[in-house]
């Protein structure tokens, strides 16, 4: 969905509210406090009065769009900008595009990222699954010397798993070590070990995986790809994520890292959905 189309479809606040009411209630308003459908419209305020619990409510109560004085059209435009930004969009850029402060831009982009959290985390990956680890982190503090990379540095380990021609998942390991025990438990949680061939690099943490499932190791010292035994899919995902994080978000704190990663997985996993805007709005409403 492009930005002009959103602008044309939802020119006014009223249009946005009607759209949200349709998606959330199928046009029969239901009180979010007591769940009663016995409500009277208050058309002037675009709210409803609940005749059961005697409160008034709007369609945004209890959703990511609530408690905001921002016009809904800006929410819709922000959602579109974030969905369309393959490499992510910074709060600074969003604030310029939407004419809002940087703080507002940051707050709404975090809310929209909440809606982009994957709910299908429980589905196990199957078939040929590439697993690879990477390290993401802030630059070293001044005076601490060289820019080290990878294992053995203070950067945060992230493990990605991708089903060939399927879904991708990535988990921030935080303070957890990338040892055989932690990697095995991560793989058991995310991969159908009875029905999968795992492909990884030669990292020693994967030694022992063969005991629980078929496992192929990629030899990165050779330049050719040996049949299925490559990790190119997950490596291109890391490239995109890193360009996004370095280029757009600069320093992402460990606390927010999982949300940025979820955002990148979401765009990737729904790349064939031609109406991702609607899905994201639905999720934002909790439908
Ligand atoms: Zn009520």
Short mmCIF file of C-alpha atoms and ligand atoms in Angstrom, two decimals:
data_model
loop_
_atom_site.label_atom_id
_atom_site.label_comp_id
_atom_site.label_asym_id
_atom_site.label_seq_id
_atom_site.Cartn_x
_atom_site.Cartn_y
_atom_site.Cartn_z
CA UNK A 1 0.00 0.00 0.00
CA UNK A 2 1.49 3.35 -0.90
CA UNK A 3 1.25 6.51 1.09
CA UNK A 4 -0.90 8.37 -1.49
CA UNK A 5 -3.47 5.58 -1.45
CA UNK A 6 -3.76 5.76 2.34
CA UNK A 7 -4.13 9.51 2.09
CA UNK A 8 -6.92 9.14 -0.47
CA UNK A 9 -8.71 6.33 1.37
CA UNK A 10 -8.66 8.11 4.74
CA UNK A 11 -8.80 11.84 4.12
CA UNK A 12 -10.43 12.74 7.47
CA UNK A 13 -10.47 11.64 11.11
CA UNK A 14 -14.06 10.46 10.57
CA UNK A 15 -13.00 8.14 7.75
CA UNK A 16 -10.28 6.67 9.97
CA UNK A 17 -12.71 6.09 12.86
CA UNK A 18 -15.27 4.47 10.59
CA UNK A 19 -12.59 2.17 9.25
CA UNK A 20 -11.43 1.16 12.74
CA UNK A 21 -15.04 0.61 13.89
CA UNK A 22 -15.67 -1.63 10.91
CA UNK A 23 -12.54 -3.68 11.55
CA UNK A 24 -12.94 -3.91 15.33
CA UNK A 25 -16.69 -4.31 15.75
CA UNK A 26 -18.01 -5.14 12.34
CA UNK A 27 -20.09 -2.00 12.91
CA UNK A 28 -21.82 -3.26 16.08
CA UNK A 29 -20.06 -1.33 18.84
CA UNK A 30 -19.21 -3.36 21.89
CA UNK A 31 -18.28 -1.76 25.19
CA UNK A 32 -14.60 -2.49 25.87
CA UNK A 33 -15.20 -2.30 29.62
CA UNK A 34 -18.18 -4.63 30.13
CA UNK A 35 -18.42 -6.24 26.65
CA UNK A 36 -22.09 -5.22 26.31
CA UNK A 37 -23.37 -4.48 22.81
CA UNK A 38 -26.11 -2.28 24.24
CA UNK A 39 -24.67 1.08 23.28
CA UNK A 40 -26.00 4.36 21.97
CA UNK A 41 -23.93 6.36 19.51
CA UNK A 42 -22.78 9.85 20.46
CA UNK A 43 -22.22 10.96 16.87
CA UNK A 44 -20.81 14.40 17.64
CA UNK A 45 -17.85 13.04 19.56
CA UNK A 46 -17.58 9.85 17.52
CA UNK A 47 -17.99 7.93 20.76
CA UNK A 48 -20.59 5.53 22.14
CA UNK A 49 -22.45 5.43 25.42
CA UNK A 50 -22.71 2.03 27.09
CA UNK A 51 -26.21 1.58 28.50
CA UNK A 52 -25.06 -1.30 30.62
CA UNK A 53 -22.13 0.13 32.59
CA UNK A 54 -22.92 3.78 31.88
CA UNK A 55 -19.54 4.81 30.51
CA UNK A 56 -18.66 6.26 27.18
CA UNK A 57 -16.02 4.80 24.92
CA UNK A 58 -14.38 5.23 21.55
CA UNK A 59 -13.09 2.62 19.13
CA UNK A 60 -9.48 3.18 20.21
CA UNK A 61 -9.96 2.17 23.90
CA UNK A 62 -7.52 -0.62 24.77
CA UNK A 63 -5.69 -0.49 21.43
CA UNK A 64 -2.32 0.89 20.33
CA UNK A 65 -4.15 3.99 19.04
CA UNK A 66 -5.48 4.95 22.47
CA UNK A 67 -4.39 7.86 24.67
CA UNK A 68 -3.12 9.97 21.90
CA UNK A 69 -4.01 13.35 20.60
CA UNK A 70 -2.49 12.50 17.31
CA UNK A 71 -4.92 12.41 14.36
CA UNK A 72 -5.58 8.83 13.30
CA UNK A 73 -4.58 9.71 9.77
CA UNK A 74 -1.03 10.24 11.03
CA UNK A 75 -1.13 6.81 12.67
CA UNK A 76 -2.23 5.28 9.38
CA UNK A 77 0.49 7.13 7.48
CA UNK A 78 3.11 6.14 10.08
CA UNK A 79 2.06 2.50 9.79
CA UNK A 80 2.43 2.66 6.01
CA UNK A 81 5.82 4.37 6.18
CA UNK A 82 7.14 1.73 8.60
CA UNK A 83 5.74 -1.19 6.58
CA UNK A 84 7.21 0.17 3.37
CA UNK A 85 10.66 0.89 4.78
CA UNK A 86 12.61 -2.26 3.98
CA UNK A 87 15.60 -1.04 5.94
CA UNK A 88 13.52 0.53 8.68
CA UNK A 89 12.75 4.18 9.30
CA UNK A 90 14.21 6.28 12.10
CA UNK A 91 12.10 8.33 14.51
CA UNK A 92 13.85 11.42 13.16
CA UNK A 93 12.76 10.66 9.60
CA UNK A 94 9.23 9.80 10.73
CA UNK A 95 8.98 13.08 12.64
CA UNK A 96 9.92 15.00 9.50
CA UNK A 97 7.51 13.04 7.30
CA UNK A 98 4.55 13.38 9.65
CA UNK A 99 5.23 16.84 11.08
CA UNK A 100 5.31 15.59 14.66
CA UNK A 101 7.99 15.87 17.33
CA UNK A 102 10.73 13.28 17.46
CA UNK A 103 9.37 11.99 20.79
CA UNK A 104 5.89 11.49 19.34
CA UNK A 105 7.37 9.78 16.29
CA UNK A 106 9.35 7.46 18.53
CA UNK A 107 6.35 6.65 20.74
CA UNK A 108 4.02 5.82 17.88
CA UNK A 109 6.63 3.80 16.03
CA UNK A 110 7.14 1.68 19.16
CA UNK A 111 3.37 1.12 19.40
CA UNK A 112 3.20 0.12 15.75
CA UNK A 113 6.12 -2.25 16.37
CA UNK A 114 3.99 -3.84 19.11
CA UNK A 115 1.40 -4.62 16.45
CA UNK A 116 4.13 -6.11 14.28
CA UNK A 117 5.18 -8.63 16.92
CA UNK A 118 4.90 -12.07 15.49
CA UNK A 119 2.06 -14.09 16.89
CA UNK A 120 3.04 -17.20 14.98
CA UNK A 121 6.09 -17.71 17.16
CA UNK A 122 4.73 -21.07 18.20
CA UNK A 123 4.69 -22.53 14.71
CA UNK A 124 7.73 -24.73 14.34
CA UNK A 125 9.98 -24.33 11.33
CA UNK A 126 10.40 -27.44 9.20
CA UNK A 127 12.12 -28.83 6.07
CA UNK A 128 15.51 -27.27 5.47
CA UNK A 129 16.25 -24.73 8.17
CA UNK A 130 19.26 -22.43 8.21
CA UNK A 131 20.45 -21.36 11.64
CA UNK A 132 23.04 -18.66 12.07
CA UNK A 133 24.25 -16.38 14.82
CA UNK A 134 25.25 -12.77 14.58
CA UNK A 135 26.29 -10.02 16.96
CA UNK A 136 24.63 -6.66 17.22
CA UNK A 137 25.71 -3.89 19.48
CA UNK A 138 26.66 -0.35 20.14
CA UNK A 139 30.07 0.95 19.35
CA UNK A 140 32.71 0.47 22.05
CA UNK A 141 33.04 3.36 24.50
CA UNK A 142 35.71 5.93 23.87
CA UNK A 143 39.09 4.76 25.05
CA UNK A 144 38.23 1.07 25.12
CA UNK A 145 40.26 0.43 22.03
CA UNK A 146 39.49 -1.51 18.92
CA UNK A 147 36.17 -2.25 17.27
CA UNK A 148 36.07 -5.96 17.89
CA UNK A 149 33.62 -8.07 16.01
CA UNK A 150 31.77 -11.25 16.80
CA UNK A 151 32.20 -13.88 19.44
CA UNK A 152 34.12 -12.84 22.51
CA UNK A 153 33.03 -9.19 22.40
CA UNK A 154 30.36 -7.38 24.41
CA UNK A 155 27.97 -7.21 21.49
CA UNK A 156 24.62 -8.93 21.83
CA UNK A 157 24.25 -12.36 20.24
CA UNK A 158 21.18 -12.94 18.10
CA UNK A 159 20.28 -16.30 16.59
CA UNK A 160 18.24 -16.43 13.40
CA UNK A 161 16.41 -19.43 11.99
CA UNK A 162 14.87 -19.51 8.55
CA UNK A 163 12.90 -22.18 6.77
CA UNK A 164 13.92 -22.31 3.10
CA UNK A 165 11.18 -20.48 1.19
CA UNK A 166 9.35 -20.07 4.50
CA UNK A 167 9.29 -18.11 7.70
CA UNK A 168 12.06 -16.51 9.64
CA UNK A 169 12.48 -16.21 13.39
CA UNK A 170 15.19 -14.50 15.37
CA UNK A 171 15.85 -14.40 19.08
CA UNK A 172 18.00 -12.07 21.09
CA UNK A 173 20.13 -14.21 23.38
CA UNK A 174 20.92 -11.30 25.72
CA UNK A 175 23.25 -12.44 28.44
CA UNK A 176 22.81 -16.10 27.51
CA UNK A 177 25.92 -17.75 26.13
CA UNK A 178 25.92 -19.23 22.65
CA UNK A 179 26.87 -22.64 23.95
CA UNK A 180 25.67 -26.03 22.87
CA UNK A 181 23.08 -26.29 25.66
CA UNK A 182 21.42 -22.93 24.95
CA UNK A 183 21.49 -23.42 21.18
CA UNK A 184 19.92 -26.86 21.49
CA UNK A 185 17.09 -25.58 23.66
CA UNK A 186 16.49 -22.65 21.27
CA UNK A 187 16.34 -25.04 18.31
CA UNK A 188 13.97 -27.41 20.12
CA UNK A 189 11.64 -24.48 20.85
CA UNK A 190 11.56 -23.22 17.27
CA UNK A 191 12.25 -26.10 14.91
CA UNK A 192 10.41 -29.37 14.30
CA UNK A 193 13.43 -31.56 15.00
CA UNK A 194 11.69 -34.71 13.74
CA UNK A 195 11.17 -33.30 10.28
CA UNK A 196 14.05 -30.95 9.57
CA UNK A 197 17.59 -30.84 8.27
CA UNK A 198 19.50 -28.11 10.03
CA UNK A 199 22.19 -26.12 8.23
CA UNK A 200 24.70 -24.08 10.19
CA UNK A 201 28.24 -22.80 9.96
CA UNK A 202 31.12 -24.59 11.66
CA UNK A 203 30.68 -22.83 15.02
CA UNK A 204 31.47 -25.23 17.84
CA UNK A 205 28.21 -24.46 19.67
CA UNK A 206 26.42 -26.61 17.08
CA UNK A 207 28.51 -29.66 17.85
CA UNK A 208 26.16 -32.26 19.25
CA UNK A 209 23.12 -31.14 17.26
CA UNK A 210 23.54 -34.32 15.20
CA UNK A 211 22.40 -36.26 18.28
CA UNK A 212 18.93 -34.74 18.03
CA UNK A 213 18.44 -34.17 14.28
CA UNK A 214 20.06 -34.26 10.81
CA UNK A 215 22.66 -31.51 10.58
CA UNK A 216 24.81 -30.20 7.73
CA UNK A 217 27.71 -27.84 8.25
CA UNK A 218 28.62 -25.21 5.68
CA UNK A 219 32.26 -25.01 4.79
CA UNK A 220 32.89 -21.29 4.40
CA UNK A 221 36.43 -21.90 3.20
CA UNK A 222 35.15 -23.04 -0.18
CA UNK A 223 33.68 -20.50 -2.59
CA UNK A 224 30.95 -22.66 -4.12
CA UNK A 225 27.62 -23.67 -2.68
CA UNK A 226 27.37 -27.37 -2.07
CA UNK A 227 23.74 -28.12 -2.94
CA UNK A 228 21.43 -27.22 -0.07
CA UNK A 229 24.23 -26.71 2.38
CA UNK A 230 24.41 -22.94 2.53
CA UNK A 231 23.23 -20.23 4.90
CA UNK A 232 22.72 -17.54 2.27
CA UNK A 233 19.08 -16.86 3.21
CA UNK A 234 19.76 -16.01 6.82
CA UNK A 235 22.93 -14.13 5.88
CA UNK A 236 21.01 -11.80 3.57
CA UNK A 237 18.53 -11.19 6.38
CA UNK A 238 21.38 -10.20 8.71
CA UNK A 239 22.72 -7.85 6.04
CA UNK A 240 19.35 -6.08 5.79
CA UNK A 241 18.89 -5.94 9.57
CA UNK A 242 22.36 -4.55 10.15
CA UNK A 243 22.03 -1.91 7.46
CA UNK A 244 18.75 -0.93 9.11
CA UNK A 245 20.11 -0.83 12.62
CA UNK A 246 23.34 0.92 11.74
CA UNK A 247 21.83 3.23 9.17
CA UNK A 248 18.51 4.16 10.73
CA UNK A 249 18.51 3.46 14.40
CA UNK A 250 22.17 4.15 15.21
CA UNK A 251 22.39 2.90 18.75
CA UNK A 252 19.67 0.44 19.62
CA UNK A 253 19.66 -0.48 23.29
CA UNK A 254 19.44 -4.10 24.29
CA UNK A 255 16.01 -3.42 25.75
CA UNK A 256 14.49 -2.45 22.39
CA UNK A 257 16.51 -4.77 20.17
CA UNK A 258 13.89 -7.58 20.14
CA UNK A 259 11.26 -5.16 18.86
CA UNK A 260 13.42 -3.96 15.98
CA UNK A 261 14.22 -7.55 15.11
CA UNK A 262 10.53 -8.50 15.22
CA UNK A 263 9.80 -5.61 12.87
CA UNK A 264 12.32 -6.91 10.32
CA UNK A 265 11.02 -10.49 10.67
CA UNK A 266 7.43 -9.30 10.24
CA UNK A 267 8.17 -7.47 6.98
CA UNK A 268 10.10 -10.49 5.75
CA UNK A 269 7.49 -13.09 6.77
CA UNK A 270 4.63 -11.15 5.19
CA UNK A 271 6.45 -10.09 2.06
CA UNK A 272 3.82 -11.76 -0.16
CA UNK A 273 0.84 -10.21 1.64
CA UNK A 274 -0.39 -7.41 -0.60
CA UNK A 275 -2.48 -5.80 2.13
CA UNK A 276 -0.14 -5.78 5.07
CA UNK A 277 -1.59 -2.43 6.10
CA UNK A 278 -4.94 -4.07 6.98
CA UNK A 279 -3.29 -6.91 8.86
CA UNK A 280 -1.22 -4.47 10.89
CA UNK A 281 -4.22 -2.28 11.72
CA UNK A 282 -6.14 -5.40 12.80
CA UNK A 283 -3.32 -6.38 15.09
CA UNK A 284 -3.06 -2.85 16.41
CA UNK A 285 -6.72 -3.11 17.37
CA UNK A 286 -6.15 -6.51 18.93
CA UNK A 287 -8.57 -8.18 16.52
ZN1 LIG B 1 -20.07 -1.13 29.28
#
